[in-house]
Coordinates of C-alpha atoms and ligand atoms in Angstrom, one line a residue:
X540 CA 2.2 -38.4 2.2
X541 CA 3.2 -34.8 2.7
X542 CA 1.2 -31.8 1.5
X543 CA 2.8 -29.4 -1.1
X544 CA 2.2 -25.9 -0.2
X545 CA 3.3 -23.6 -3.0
X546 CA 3.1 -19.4 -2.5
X547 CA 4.5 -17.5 -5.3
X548 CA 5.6 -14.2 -4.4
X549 CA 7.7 -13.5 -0.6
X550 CA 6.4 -10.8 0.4
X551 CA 4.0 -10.3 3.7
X552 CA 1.6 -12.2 2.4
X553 CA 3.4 -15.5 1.5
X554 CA 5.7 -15.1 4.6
X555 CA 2.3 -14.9 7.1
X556 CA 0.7 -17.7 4.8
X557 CA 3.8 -20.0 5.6
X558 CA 4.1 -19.1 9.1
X559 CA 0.1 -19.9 9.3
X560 CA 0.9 -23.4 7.4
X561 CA 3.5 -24.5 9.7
X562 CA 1.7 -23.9 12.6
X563 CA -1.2 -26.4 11.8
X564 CA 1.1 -28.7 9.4
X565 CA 4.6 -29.3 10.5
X566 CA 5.6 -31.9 8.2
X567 CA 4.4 -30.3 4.7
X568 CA 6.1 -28.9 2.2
X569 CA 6.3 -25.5 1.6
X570 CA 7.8 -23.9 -1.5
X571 CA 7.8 -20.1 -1.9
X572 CA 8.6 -18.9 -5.6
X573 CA 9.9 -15.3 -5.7
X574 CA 11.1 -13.3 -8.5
X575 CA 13.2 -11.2 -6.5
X576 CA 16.3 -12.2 -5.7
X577 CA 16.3 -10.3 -2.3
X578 CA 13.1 -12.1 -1.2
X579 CA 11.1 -10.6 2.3
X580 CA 12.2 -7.5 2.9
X581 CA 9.9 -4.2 4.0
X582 CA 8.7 -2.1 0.7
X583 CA 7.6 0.6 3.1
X584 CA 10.9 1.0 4.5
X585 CA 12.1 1.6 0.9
X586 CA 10.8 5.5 1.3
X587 CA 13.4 5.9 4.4
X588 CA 16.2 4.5 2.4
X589 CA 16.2 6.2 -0.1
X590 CA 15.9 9.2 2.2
X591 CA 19.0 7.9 3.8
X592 CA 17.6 7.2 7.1
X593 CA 18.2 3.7 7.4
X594 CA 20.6 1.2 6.1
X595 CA 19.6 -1.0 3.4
X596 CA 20.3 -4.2 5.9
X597 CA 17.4 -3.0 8.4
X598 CA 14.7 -3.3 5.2
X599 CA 15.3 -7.4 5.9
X600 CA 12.9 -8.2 8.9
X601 CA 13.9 -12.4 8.7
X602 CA 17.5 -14.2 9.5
X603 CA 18.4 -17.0 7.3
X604 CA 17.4 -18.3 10.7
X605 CA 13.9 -17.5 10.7
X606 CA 13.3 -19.5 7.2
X607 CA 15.1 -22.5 8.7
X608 CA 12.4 -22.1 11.5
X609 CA 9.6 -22.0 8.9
X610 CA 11.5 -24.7 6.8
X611 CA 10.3 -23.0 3.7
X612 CA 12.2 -23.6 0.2
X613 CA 13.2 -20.5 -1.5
X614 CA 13.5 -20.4 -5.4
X615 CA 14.5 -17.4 -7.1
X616 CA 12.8 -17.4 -10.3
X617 CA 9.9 -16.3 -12.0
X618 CA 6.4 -18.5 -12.4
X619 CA 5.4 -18.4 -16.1
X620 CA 2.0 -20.2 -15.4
X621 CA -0.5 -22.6 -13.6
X622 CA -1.7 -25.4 -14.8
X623 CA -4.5 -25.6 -12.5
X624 CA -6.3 -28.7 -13.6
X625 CA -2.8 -30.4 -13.6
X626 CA -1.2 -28.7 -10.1
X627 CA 1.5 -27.5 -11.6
X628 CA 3.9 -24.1 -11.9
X629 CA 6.4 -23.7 -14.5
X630 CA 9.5 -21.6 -13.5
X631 CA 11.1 -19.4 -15.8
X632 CA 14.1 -21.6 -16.4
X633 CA 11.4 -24.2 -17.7
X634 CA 11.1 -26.4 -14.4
X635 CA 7.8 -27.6 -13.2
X636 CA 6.7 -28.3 -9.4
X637 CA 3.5 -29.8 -8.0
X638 CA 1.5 -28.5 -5.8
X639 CA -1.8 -29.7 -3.5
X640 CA -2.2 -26.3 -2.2
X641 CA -1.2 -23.1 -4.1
X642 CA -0.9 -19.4 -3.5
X643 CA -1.1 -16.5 -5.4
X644 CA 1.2 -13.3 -3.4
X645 CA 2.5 -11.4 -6.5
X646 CA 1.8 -8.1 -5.4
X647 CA 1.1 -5.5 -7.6
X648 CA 3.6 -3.3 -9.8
X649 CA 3.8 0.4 -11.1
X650 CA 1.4 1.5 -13.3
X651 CA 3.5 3.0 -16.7
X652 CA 3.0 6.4 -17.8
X653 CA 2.0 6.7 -21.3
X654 CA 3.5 9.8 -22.7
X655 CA 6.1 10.1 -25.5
X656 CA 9.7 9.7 -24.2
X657 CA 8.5 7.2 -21.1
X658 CA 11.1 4.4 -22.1
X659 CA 13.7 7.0 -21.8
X660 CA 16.6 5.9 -18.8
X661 CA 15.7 8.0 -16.3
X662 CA 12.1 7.7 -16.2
X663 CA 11.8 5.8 -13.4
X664 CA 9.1 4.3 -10.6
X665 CA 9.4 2.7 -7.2
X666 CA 8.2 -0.6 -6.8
X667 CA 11.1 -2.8 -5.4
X668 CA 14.8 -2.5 -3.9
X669 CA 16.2 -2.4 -7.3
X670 CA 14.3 1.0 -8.1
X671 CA 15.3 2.2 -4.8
X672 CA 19.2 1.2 -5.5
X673 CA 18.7 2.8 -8.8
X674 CA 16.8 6.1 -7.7
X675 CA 19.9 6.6 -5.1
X676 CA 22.7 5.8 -7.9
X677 CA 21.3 8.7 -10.0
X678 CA 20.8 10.8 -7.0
X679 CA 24.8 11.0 -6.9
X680 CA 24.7 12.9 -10.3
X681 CA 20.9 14.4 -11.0
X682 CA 20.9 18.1 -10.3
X683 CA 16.8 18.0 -11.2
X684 CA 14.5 15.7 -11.2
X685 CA 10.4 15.7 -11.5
X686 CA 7.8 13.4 -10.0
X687 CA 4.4 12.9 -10.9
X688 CA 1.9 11.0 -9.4
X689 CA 0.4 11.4 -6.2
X690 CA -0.6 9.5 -2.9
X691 CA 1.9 8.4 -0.2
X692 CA 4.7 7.1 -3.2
X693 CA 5.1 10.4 -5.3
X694 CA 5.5 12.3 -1.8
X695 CA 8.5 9.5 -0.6
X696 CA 9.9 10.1 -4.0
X697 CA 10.1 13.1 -3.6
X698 CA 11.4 13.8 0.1
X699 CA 13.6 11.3 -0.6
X700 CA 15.5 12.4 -3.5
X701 CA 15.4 16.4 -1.9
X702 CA 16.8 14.9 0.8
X703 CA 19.9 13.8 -1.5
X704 CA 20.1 17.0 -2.8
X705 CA 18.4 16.7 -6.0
X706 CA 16.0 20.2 -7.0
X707 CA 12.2 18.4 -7.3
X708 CA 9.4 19.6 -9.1
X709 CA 6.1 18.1 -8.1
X710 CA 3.6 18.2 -10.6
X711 CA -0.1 17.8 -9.6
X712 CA -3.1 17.8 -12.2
X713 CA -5.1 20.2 -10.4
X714 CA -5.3 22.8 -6.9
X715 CA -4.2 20.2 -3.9
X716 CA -2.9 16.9 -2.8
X717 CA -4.5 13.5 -2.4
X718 CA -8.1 14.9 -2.7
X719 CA -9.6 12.2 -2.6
X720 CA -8.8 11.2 1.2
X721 CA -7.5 14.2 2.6
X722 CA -9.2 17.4 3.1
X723 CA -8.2 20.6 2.2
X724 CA -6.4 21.9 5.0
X725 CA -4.5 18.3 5.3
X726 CA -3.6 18.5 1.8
X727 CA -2.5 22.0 2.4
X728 CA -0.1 20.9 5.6
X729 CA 1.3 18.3 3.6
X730 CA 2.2 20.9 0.6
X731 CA 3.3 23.1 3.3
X732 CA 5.4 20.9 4.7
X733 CA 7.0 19.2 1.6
X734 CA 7.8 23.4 0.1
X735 CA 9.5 24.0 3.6
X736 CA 11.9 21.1 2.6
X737 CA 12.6 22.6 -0.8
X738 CA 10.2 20.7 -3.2
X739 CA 8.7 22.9 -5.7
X740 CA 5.1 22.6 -6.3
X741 CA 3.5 23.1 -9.9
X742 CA -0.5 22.7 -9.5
X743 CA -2.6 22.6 -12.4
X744 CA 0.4 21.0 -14.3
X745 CA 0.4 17.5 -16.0
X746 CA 3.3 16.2 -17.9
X747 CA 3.1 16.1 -21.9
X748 CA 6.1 14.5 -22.8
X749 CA 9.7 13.6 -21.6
X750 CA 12.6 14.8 -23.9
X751 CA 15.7 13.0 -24.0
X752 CA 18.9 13.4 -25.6
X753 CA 21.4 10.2 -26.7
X754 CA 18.7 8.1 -25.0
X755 CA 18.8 9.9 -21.9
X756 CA 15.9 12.5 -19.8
X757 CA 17.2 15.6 -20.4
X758 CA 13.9 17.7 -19.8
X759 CA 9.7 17.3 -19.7
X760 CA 7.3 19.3 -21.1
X761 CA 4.0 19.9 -19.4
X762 CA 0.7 20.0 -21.1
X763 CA 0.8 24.2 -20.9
X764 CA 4.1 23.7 -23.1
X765 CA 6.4 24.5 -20.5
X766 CA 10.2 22.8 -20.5
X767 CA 11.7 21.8 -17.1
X768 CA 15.3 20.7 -17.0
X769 CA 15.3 17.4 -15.7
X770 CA 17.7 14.5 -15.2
X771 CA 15.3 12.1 -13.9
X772 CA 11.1 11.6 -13.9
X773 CA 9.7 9.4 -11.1
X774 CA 6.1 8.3 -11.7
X775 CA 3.9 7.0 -8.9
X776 CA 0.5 7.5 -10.2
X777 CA -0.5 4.3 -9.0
X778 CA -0.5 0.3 -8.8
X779 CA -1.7 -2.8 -10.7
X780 CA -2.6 -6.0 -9.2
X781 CA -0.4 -8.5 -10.7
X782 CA -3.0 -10.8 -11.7
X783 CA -1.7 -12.0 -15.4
X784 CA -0.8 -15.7 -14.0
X785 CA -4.3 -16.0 -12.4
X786 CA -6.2 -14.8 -15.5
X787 CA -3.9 -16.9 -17.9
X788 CA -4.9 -19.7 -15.5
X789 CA -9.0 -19.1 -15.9
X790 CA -9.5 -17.9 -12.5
X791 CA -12.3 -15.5 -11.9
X792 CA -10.3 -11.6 -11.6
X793 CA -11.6 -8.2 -11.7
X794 CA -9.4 -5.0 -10.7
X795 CA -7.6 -8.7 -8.4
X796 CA -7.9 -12.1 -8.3
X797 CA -11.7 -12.6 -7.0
X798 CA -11.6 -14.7 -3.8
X799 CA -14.1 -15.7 -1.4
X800 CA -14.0 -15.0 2.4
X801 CA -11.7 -17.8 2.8
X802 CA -9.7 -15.7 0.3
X803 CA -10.1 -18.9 -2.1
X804 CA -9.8 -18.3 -5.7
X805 CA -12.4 -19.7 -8.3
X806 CA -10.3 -22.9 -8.2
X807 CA -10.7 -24.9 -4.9
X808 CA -6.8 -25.7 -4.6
X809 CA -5.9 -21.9 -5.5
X810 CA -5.7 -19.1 -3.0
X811 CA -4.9 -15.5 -3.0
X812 CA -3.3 -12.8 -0.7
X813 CA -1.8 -9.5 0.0
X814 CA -2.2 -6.8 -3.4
X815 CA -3.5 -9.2 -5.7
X816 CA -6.3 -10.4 -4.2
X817 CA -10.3 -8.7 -4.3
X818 CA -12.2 -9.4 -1.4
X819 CA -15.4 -8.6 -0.5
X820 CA -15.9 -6.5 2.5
X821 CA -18.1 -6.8 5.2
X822 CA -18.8 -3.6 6.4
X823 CA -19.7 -1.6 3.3
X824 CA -20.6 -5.2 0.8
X825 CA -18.4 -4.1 -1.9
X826 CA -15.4 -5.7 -3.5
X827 CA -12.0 -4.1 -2.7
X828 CA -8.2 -3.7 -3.3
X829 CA -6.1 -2.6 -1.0
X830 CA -2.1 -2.2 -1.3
X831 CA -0.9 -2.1 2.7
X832 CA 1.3 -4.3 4.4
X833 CA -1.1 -5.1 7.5
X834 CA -3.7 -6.3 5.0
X835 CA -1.4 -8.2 3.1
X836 CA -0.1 -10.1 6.3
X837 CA -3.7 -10.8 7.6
X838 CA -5.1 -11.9 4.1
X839 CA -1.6 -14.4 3.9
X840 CA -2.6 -15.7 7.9
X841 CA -5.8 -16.4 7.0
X842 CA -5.3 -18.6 3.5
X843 CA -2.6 -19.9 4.9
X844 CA -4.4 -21.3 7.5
X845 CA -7.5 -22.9 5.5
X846 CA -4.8 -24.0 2.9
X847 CA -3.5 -26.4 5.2
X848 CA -6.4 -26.7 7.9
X849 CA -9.7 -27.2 5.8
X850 CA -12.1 -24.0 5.2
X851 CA -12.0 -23.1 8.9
X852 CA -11.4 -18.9 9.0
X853 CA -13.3 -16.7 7.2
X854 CA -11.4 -13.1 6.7
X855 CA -12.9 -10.4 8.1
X856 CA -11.0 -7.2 6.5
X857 CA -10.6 -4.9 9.3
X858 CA -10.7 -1.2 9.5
X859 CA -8.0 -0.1 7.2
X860 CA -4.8 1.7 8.5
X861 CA -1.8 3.3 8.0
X862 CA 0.5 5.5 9.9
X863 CA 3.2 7.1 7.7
X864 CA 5.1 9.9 7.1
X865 CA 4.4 12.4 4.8
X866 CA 6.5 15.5 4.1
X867 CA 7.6 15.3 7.9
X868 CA 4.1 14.9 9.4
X869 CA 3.3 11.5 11.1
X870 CA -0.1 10.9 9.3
X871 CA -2.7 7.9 10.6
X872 CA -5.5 7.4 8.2
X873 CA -8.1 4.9 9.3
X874 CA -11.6 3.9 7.9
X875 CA -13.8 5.7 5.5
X876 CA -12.4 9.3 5.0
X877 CA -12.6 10.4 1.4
X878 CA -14.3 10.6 -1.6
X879 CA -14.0 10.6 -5.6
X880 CA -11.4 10.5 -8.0
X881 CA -8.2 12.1 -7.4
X882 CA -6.9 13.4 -11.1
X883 CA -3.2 12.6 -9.9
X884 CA -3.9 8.6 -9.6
X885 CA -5.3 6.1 -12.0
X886 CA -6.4 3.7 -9.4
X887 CA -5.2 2.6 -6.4
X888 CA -1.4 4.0 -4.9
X889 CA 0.9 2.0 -2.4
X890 CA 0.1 2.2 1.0
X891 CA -3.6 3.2 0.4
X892 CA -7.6 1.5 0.5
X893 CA -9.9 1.9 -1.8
X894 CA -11.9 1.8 1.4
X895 CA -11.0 5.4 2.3
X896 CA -12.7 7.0 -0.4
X897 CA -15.9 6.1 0.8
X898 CA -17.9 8.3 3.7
X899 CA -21.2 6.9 3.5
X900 CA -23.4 9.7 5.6
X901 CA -21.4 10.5 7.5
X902 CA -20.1 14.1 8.4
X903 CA -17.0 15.7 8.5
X904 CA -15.2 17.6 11.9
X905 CA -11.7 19.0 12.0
X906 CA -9.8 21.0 14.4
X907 CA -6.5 22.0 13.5
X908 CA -3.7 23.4 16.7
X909 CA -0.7 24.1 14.7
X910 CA 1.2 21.3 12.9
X911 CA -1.4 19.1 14.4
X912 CA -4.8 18.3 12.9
X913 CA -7.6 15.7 13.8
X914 CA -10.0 14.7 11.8
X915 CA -13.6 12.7 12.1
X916 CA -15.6 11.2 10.1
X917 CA -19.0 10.8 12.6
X918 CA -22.1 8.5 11.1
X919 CA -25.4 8.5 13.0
X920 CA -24.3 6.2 15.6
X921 CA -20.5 5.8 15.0
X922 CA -17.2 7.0 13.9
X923 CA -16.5 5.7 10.7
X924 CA -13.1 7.2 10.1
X925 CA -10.4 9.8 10.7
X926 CA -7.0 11.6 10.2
X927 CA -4.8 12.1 12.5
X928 CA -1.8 14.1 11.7
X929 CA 1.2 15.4 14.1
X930 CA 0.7 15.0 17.7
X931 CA -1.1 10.9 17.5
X932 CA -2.5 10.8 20.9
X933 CA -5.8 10.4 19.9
X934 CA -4.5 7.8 16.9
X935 CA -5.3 4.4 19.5
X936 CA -8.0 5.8 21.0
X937 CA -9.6 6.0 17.6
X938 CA -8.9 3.1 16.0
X939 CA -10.3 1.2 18.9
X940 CA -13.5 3.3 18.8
X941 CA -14.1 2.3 15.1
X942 CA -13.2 -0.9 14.9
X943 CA -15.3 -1.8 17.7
X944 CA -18.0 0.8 15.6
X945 CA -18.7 2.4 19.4
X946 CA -22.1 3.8 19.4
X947 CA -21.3 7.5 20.3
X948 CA -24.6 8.5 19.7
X949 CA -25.2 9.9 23.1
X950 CA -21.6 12.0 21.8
X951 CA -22.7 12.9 18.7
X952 CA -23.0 16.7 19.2
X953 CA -20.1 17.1 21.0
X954 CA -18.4 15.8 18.8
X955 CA -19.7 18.0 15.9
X956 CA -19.3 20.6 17.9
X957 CA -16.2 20.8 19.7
X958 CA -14.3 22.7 17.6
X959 CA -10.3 23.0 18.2
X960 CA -11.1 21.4 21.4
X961 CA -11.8 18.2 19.9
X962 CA -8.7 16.1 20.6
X963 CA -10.3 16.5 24.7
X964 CA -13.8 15.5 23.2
X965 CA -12.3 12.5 21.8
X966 CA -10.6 11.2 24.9
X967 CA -13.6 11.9 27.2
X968 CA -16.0 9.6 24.7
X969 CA -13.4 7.0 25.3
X970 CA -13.0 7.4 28.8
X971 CA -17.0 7.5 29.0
X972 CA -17.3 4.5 26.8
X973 CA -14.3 2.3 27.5
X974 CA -15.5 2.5 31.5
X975 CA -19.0 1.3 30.6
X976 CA -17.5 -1.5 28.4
X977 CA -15.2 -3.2 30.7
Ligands
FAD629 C1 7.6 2.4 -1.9 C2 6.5 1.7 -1.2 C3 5.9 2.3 -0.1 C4 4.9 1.7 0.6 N1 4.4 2.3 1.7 C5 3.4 1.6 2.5 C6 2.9 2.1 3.7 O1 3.3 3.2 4.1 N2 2.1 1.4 4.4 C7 1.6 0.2 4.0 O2 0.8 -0.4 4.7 N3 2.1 -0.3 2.8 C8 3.0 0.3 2.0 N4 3.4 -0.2 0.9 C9 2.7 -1.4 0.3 C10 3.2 -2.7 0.9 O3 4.5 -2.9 0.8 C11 2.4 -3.8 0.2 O4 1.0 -3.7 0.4 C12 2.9 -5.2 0.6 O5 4.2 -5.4 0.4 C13 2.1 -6.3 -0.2 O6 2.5 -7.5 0.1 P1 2.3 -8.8 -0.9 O7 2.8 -9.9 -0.1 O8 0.9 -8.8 -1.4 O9 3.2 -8.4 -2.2 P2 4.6 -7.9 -2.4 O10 5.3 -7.4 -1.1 O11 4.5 -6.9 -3.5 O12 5.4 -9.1 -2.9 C14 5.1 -9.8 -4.1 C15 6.3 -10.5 -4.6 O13 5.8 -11.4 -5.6 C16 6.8 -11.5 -6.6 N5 6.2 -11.9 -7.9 C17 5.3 -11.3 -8.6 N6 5.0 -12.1 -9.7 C18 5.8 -13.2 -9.6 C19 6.0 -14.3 -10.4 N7 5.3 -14.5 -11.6 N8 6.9 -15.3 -10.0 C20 7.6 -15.1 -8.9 N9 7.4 -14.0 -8.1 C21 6.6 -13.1 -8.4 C22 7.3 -10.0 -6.7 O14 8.6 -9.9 -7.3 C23 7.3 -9.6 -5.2 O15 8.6 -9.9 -4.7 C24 4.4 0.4 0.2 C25 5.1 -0.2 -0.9 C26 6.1 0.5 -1.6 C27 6.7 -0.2 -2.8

């Protein structure tokens, strides 16, 4: 008898899962449950829609063609719960399916902000292509709008609807952006860089309340008792695991849904991947969310494959990475960085670690040449992290060092001490090590 693979949610995660399962199972069934009605398509590229620098039909990376390959069954509808003792999922419409195998890739969702007049139209977030759709229509006819949040979604909220002509007023809790995985002068760059493109910047401003007239935002009012014109209010202070169907279900879930390092869930049949699932990392022994699209994909390959294969690969959660844009600057963040709490975020935002707030002992090193900055993050022995923004030569050359955890020892002080020269210090430790590690 055929296996019955069920994944509900289609994003990265479900996607790599299925492409995992069909590589060691060609005759099972697989059944991927999304809510959605537009299925896989590239939440990061959502931020360069909505700045109008690509078409909405580039955000779909798969051809009706590529599901045929992966003989997946699509059903557009939501999953109301798990019956895990019985191996079942009931649809919205009331439908039940079986399943041998099941995963959990729901992703997480937009934290609410809790202030009177949130439910007004026009408060909005940016979680999917419908908020994205819906954040351009009102572009047409907003004159103002203000975002609060921070991390890498407030900033695409906000480029994207200056970039459609709409006046934006950032609002940030306290004196700078992202503090807890940027540095100063990053967090300057970036605020330079988002002013020079017409965002207006109100530090040490949170918002008090949202005023609306017939329903609709008309204005906020900030916690100093200011009033800002306003036609819309874009929140991005950060994401949720969506975790209620693993909970309602009794499976073990924290900040996620717990899983072990064959990203199993508490229940031997149930696996998780992508944003809702809480592993336990090897390098630093802690438990940790993370809402990036490499992740998600890796976690998805790797239940995917001991759902259909028997407990075979263990995840190993990389060094976490992204290279984005922010205010114009191409940003790569990788490793442990940061530090603390950032007022401007409850939890965890899109495209971000929870890994990147921690630095162990290790000790800072930046060197800034005009729009371009590096920054190091150098342990006893070993790089643990850095940030690389403008010129990215040294991005690859890093990210191999770390994830490898070079021993630059022998380096050390150079390193700390090179100054603005320390893009050339960088690519002689490679050159040094890479040529005694052939
Ligand atoms: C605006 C934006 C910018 C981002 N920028 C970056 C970036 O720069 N770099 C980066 O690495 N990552 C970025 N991300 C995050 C990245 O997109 C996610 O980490 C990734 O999509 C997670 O994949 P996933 O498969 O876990 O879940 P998702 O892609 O979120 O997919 C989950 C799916 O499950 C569905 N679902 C949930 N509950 C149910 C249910 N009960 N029944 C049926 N379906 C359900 C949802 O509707 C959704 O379609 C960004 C995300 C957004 C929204």
């Amino acid at each position: 008898m055929n296996r019955r693979y069920i994944a509900i949610g289609s994003g990265p995660a479900a996607i790599s899962a299925a492409e995992a399962i069909r590589s060691q199972d060609p005759s099972g069934e697989i059944v991927m449950i999304g809510a959605e009605p537009y299925g896989y398509y590239s939440r990061p590229g959502l931020a360069y829609y909505l700045a109008g620098e690509v078409p909405e039909k580039r955000l779909f990376p798969f051809s009706p063609e590529d599901f045929a390959r992966l003989d997946v069954q699509l059903v557009p509808k939501r999953a109301t719960s798990i019956d895990a003792a019985g191996h079942r999922v009931t649809l919205e419409d009331g439908r039940m399916l079986s399943y041998d195998r099941l995963l959990l890739a729901t992703g997480a969702r937009a934290i609410p902000v809790q202030v009177p007049g949130a439910e007004l139209e026009g408060v909005v977030k940016l979680d999917d292509l419908e908020d994205a759709r819906g954040l351009i229509q009102r572009s047409h006819r907003a004159k103002a709008a203000v975002v609060v949040g921070g991390g890498i979604t407030a900033l695409e909220i906000a480029e994207g609807l200056c970039a459609r002509g709409v006046h934006v007023h950032y609002f940030m809790r306290q004196d700078r952006y992202w503090s807890n995985v940027l540095s100063e002068e990053e967090s300057r760059l970036v605020e330079r860089g988002l002013q020079s493109r017409g965002v207006q910047i109100h530090h040490f401003t949170a918002l008090a309340k949202v005023i609306g007239r017939q329903g609709h935002v008309v204005a906020v009012e900030t916690e100093k008792g200011e009033e800002i014109p306003a036609d819309v209010v874009a929140v991005a202070i950060g994401v949720l695991p969506q975790k209620e169907l693993a909970e309602a279900a009794g499976l073990r879930c924290r900040r996620g849904v717990v899983v072990d390092e064959y990203l199993r869930s508490t229940n031997e049949d149930i696996f998780a991947a992508g944003d809702v699932a809480e592993v336990c990392e090897t390098l630093t022994d802690q438990y940790t969310v993370e809402v990036l699209w490499s992740s998600a994909a890796a976690k998805g390959r790797v239940a995917g494959l001991n759902m259909s294969g028997g407990l075979t690969h263990m995840y190993e959660k990389g060094v976490p990475l992204n290279v984005t844009r922010l205010a114009g600057f191409k940003i790569t963040i990788m490793g442990m960085v940061g530090s603390g709490r950032d007022a401007d975020l409850e939890g965890i935002a899109r495209g971000d670690s929870e890994t990147w707030r921690r630095l162990g002992e290790a000790v800072s090193v930046e060197s800034q040449d005009g729009d371009s900055h590096i920054r190091l993050a150098v342990g006893e022995n070993s790089i643990s992290g850095a940030v690389v923004i403008g010129n990215q030569t040294p991005s690859f050359t890093l990210q191999r060092l770390i994830a490898v955890r070079a021993d630059i020892s022998g380096f050390r002080a150079k390193l700390l001490q090179a100054g603005d020269s320390l893009g050339d210090v960088i690519q002689d430790v490679w050159t040094r090590w890479s040529s005694s590690h052939v």
